[in-house]
PDB file of C-alpha atoms in Angstrom:
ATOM      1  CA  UNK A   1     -10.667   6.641 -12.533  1.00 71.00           C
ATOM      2  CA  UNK A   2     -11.648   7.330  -8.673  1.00 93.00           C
ATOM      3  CA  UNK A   3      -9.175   7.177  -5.977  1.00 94.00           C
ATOM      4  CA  UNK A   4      -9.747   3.404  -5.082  1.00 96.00           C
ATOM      5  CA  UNK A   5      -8.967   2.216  -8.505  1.00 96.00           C
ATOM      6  CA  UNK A   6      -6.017   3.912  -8.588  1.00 97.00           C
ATOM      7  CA  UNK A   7      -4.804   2.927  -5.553  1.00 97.00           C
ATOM      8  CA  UNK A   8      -5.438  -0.984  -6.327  1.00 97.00           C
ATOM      9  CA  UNK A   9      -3.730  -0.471  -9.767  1.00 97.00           C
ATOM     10  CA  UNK A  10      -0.576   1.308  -7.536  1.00 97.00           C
ATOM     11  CA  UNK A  11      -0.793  -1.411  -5.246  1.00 96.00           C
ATOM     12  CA  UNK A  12      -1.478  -4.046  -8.048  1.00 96.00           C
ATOM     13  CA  UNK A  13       1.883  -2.753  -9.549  1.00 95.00           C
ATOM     14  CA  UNK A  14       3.996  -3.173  -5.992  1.00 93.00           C
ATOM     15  CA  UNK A  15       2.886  -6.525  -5.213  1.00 94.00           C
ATOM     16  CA  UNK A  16       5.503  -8.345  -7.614  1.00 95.00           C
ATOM     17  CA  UNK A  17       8.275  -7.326  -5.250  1.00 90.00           C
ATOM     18  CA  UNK A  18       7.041  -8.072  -2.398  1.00 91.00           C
ATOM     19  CA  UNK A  19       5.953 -11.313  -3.346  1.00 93.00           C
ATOM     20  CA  UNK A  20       9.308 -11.879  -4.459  1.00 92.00           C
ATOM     21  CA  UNK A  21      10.777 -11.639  -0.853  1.00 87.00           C
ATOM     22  CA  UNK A  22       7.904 -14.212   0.647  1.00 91.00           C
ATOM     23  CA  UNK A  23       5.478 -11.194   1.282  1.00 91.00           C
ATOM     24  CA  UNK A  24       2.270  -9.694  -0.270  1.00 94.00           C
ATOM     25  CA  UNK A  25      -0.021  -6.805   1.040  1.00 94.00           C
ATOM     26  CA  UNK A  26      -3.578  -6.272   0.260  1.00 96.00           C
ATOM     27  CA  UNK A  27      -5.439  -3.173  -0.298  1.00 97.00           C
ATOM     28  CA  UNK A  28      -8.493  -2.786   2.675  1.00 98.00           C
ATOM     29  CA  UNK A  29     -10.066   0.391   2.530  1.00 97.00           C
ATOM     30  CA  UNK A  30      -9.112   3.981   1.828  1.00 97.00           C
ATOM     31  CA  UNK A  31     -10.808   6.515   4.324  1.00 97.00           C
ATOM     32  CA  UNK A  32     -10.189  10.156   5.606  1.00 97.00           C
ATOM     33  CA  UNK A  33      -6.757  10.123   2.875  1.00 97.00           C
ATOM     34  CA  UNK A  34      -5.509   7.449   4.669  1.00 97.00           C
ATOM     35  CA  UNK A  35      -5.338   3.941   2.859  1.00 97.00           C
ATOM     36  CA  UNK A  36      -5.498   1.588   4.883  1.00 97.00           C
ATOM     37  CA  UNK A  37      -3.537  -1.935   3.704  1.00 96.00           C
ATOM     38  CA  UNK A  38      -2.855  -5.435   4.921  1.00 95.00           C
ATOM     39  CA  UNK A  39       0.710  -7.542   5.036  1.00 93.00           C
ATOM     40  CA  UNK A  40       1.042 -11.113   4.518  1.00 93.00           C
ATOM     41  CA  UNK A  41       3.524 -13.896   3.985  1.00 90.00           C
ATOM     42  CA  UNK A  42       6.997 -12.831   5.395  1.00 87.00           C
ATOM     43  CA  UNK A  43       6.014  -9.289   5.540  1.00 85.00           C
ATOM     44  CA  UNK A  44       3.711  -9.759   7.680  1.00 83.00           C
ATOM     45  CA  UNK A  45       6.001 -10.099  10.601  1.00 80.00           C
ATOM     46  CA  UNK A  46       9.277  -8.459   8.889  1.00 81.00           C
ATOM     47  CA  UNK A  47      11.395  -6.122  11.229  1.00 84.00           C
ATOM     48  CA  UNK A  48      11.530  -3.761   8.068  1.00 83.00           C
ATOM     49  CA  UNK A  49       7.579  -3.555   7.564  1.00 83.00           C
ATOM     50  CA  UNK A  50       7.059   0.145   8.653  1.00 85.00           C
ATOM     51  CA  UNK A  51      10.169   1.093   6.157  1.00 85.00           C
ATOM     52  CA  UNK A  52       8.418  -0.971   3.598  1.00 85.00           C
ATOM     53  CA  UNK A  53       5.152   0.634   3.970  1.00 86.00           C
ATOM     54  CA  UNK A  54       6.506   4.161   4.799  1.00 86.00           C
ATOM     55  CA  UNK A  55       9.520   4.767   2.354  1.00 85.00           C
ATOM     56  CA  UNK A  56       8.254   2.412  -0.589  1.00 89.00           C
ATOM     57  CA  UNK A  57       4.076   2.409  -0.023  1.00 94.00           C
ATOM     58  CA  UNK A  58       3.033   5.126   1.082  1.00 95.00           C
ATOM     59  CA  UNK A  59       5.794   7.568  -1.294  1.00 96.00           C
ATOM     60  CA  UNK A  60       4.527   5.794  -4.191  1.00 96.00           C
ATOM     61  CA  UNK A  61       0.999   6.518  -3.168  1.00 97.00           C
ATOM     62  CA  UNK A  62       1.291  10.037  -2.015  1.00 97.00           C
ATOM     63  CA  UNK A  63       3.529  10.622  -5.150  1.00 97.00           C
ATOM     64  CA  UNK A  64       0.893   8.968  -7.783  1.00 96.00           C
ATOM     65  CA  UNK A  65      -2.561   8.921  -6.483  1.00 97.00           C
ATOM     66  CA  UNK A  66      -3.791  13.212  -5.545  1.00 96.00           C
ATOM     67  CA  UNK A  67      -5.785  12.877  -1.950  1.00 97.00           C
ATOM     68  CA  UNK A  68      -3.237   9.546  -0.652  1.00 97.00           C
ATOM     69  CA  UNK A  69      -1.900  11.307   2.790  1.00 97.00           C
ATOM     70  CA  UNK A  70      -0.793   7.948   4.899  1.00 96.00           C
ATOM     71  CA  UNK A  71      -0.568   4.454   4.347  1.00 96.00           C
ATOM     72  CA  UNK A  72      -1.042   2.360   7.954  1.00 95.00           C
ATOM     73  CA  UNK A  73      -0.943  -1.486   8.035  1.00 92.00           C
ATOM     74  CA  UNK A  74      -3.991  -2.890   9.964  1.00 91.00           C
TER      75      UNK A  74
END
């Protein structure tokens, strides 16, 4: 499986709990190690996005998919 796929099956997997607080996120592109993602609903606007997307995300990524060095909401 190439990078991509794996990172839409990672993100595929996350989206239940955000969607369960209002929110959602959406995989864009992945370029350069960085994947690069975009936040709907009540994330979208949350005061807690950049812990969302640095602590829970991007961890996950980094931690599951080999080549994953940043996740950045666009």
């Amino acid at each position: 499986m190439d990078q991509e796929a794996e990172i839409k099956k990672v993100i595929h997997k996350l989206r239940p709990y955000l969607q369960r607080d209002g929110g959602d996120i959406e995989f864009v592109k992945f370029e350069d190690g960085i994947v690069y993602v975009q936040m709907h609903g009540a994330c979208a606007g949350c005061m807690m996005l950049d812990a969302t997307l640095k602590d829970g995300v991007e961890q996950i990524l980094i931690e599951e998919v080999p080549g994953v060095l940043e996740v950045q909401a666009i």
